[in-house]
PDB file of C-alpha atoms in Angstrom:
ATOM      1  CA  UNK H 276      22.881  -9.590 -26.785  1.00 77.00           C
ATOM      2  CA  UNK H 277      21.752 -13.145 -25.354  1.00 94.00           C
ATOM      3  CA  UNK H 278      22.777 -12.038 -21.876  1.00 93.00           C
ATOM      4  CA  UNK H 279      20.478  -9.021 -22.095  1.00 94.00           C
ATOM      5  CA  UNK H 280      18.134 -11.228 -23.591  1.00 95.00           C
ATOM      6  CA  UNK H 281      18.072 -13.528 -20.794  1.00 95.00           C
ATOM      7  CA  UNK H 282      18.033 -11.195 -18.401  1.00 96.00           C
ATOM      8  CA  UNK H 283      15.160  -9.540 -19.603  1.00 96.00           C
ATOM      9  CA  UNK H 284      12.813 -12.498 -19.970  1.00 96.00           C
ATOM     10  CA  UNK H 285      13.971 -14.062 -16.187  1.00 97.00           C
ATOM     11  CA  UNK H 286      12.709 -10.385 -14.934  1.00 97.00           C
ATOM     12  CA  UNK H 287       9.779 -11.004 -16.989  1.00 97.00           C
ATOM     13  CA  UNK H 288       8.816 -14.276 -15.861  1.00 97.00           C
ATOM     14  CA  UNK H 289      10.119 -13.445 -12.119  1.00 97.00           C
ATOM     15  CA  UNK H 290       7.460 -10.513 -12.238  1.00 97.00           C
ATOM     16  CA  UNK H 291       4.364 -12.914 -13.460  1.00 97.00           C
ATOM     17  CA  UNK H 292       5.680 -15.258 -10.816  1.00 97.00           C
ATOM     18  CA  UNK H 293       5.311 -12.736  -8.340  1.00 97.00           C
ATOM     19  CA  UNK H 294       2.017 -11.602  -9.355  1.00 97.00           C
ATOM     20  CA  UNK H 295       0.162 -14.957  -9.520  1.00 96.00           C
ATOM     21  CA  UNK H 296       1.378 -15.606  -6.159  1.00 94.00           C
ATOM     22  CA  UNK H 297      -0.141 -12.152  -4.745  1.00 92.00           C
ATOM     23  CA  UNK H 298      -3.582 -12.700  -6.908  1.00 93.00           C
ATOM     24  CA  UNK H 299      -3.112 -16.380  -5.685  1.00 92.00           C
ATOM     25  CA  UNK H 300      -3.039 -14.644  -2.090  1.00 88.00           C
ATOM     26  CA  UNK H 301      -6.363 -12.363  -2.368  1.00 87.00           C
ATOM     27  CA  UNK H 302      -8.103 -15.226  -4.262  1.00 88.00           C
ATOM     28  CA  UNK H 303      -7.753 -18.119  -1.657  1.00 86.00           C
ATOM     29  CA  UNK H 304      -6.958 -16.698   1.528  1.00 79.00           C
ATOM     30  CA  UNK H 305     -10.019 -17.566   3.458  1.00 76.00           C
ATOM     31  CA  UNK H 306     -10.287 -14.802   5.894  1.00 71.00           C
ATOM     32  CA  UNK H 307      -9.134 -11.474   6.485  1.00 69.00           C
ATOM     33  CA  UNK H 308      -5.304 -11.184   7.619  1.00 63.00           C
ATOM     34  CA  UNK H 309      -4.237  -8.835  10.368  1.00 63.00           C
ATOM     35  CA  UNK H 310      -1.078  -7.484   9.375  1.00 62.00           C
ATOM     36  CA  UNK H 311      -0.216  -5.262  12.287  1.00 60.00           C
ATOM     37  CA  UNK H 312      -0.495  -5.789  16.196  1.00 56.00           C
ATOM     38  CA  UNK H 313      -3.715  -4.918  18.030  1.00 55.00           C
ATOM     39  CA  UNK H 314      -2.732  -1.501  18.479  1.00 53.00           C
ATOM     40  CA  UNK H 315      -6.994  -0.527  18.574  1.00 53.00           C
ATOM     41  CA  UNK H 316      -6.210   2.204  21.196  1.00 52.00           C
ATOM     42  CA  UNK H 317      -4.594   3.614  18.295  1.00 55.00           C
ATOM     43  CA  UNK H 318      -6.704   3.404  15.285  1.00 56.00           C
ATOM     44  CA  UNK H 319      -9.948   4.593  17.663  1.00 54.00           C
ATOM     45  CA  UNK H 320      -7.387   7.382  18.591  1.00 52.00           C
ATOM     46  CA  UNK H 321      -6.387   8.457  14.680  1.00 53.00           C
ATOM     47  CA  UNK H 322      -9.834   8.055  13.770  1.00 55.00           C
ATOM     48  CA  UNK H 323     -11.365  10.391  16.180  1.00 52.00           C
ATOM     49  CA  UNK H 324      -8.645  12.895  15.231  1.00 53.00           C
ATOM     50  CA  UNK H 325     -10.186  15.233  13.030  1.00 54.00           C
ATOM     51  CA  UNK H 326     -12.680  17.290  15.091  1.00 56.00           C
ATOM     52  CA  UNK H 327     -12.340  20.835  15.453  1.00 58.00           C
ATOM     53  CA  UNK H 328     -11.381  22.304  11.905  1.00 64.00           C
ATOM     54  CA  UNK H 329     -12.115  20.860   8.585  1.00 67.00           C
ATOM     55  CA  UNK H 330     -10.089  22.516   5.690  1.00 66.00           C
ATOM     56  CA  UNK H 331     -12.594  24.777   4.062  1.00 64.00           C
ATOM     57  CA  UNK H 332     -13.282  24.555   0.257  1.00 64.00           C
ATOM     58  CA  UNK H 333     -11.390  27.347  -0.609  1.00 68.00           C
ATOM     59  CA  UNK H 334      -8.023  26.171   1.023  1.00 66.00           C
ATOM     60  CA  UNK H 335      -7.450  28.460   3.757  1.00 69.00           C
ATOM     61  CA  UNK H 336      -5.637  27.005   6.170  1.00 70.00           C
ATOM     62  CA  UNK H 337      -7.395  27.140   9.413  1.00 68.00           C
ATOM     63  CA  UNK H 338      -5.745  28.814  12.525  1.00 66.00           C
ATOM     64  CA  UNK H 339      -3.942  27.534  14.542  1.00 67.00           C
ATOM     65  CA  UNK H 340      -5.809  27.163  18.403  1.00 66.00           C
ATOM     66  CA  UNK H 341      -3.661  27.782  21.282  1.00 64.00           C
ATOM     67  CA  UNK H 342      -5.230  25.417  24.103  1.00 58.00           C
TER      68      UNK H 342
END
């Protein structure tokens, strides 16, 4: 029973650990991190994506175009 015990309050206290050093992370950070490379070809790409059909409100699928 004290091994369980244990084990249960190091998880415990690993998991607060873990969490005041993430809050501790958005708190005092002082700018924005970039996490991934510059890829911005990319994001303009994905972002422009959705042009020629938008799923209607009743959920028919729209056709598929052959171009």
């Amino acid at each position: 029973m004290k091994f369980e015990t244990l084990l249960l309050r190091s998880l415990f206290v690993a998991c607060l650990l873990a969490c005041g050093w993430i809050m501790g992370a958005m708190l005092f950070t002082p700018g924005p991190v970039q996490l991934a490379g510059t890829g911005g070809a990319r994001i303009g790409a994905l972002l422009a994506a959705p042009a020629a059909c938008m799923l209607p409100p009743d959920g028919v699928v729209c056709p598929r175009q052959d171009s």
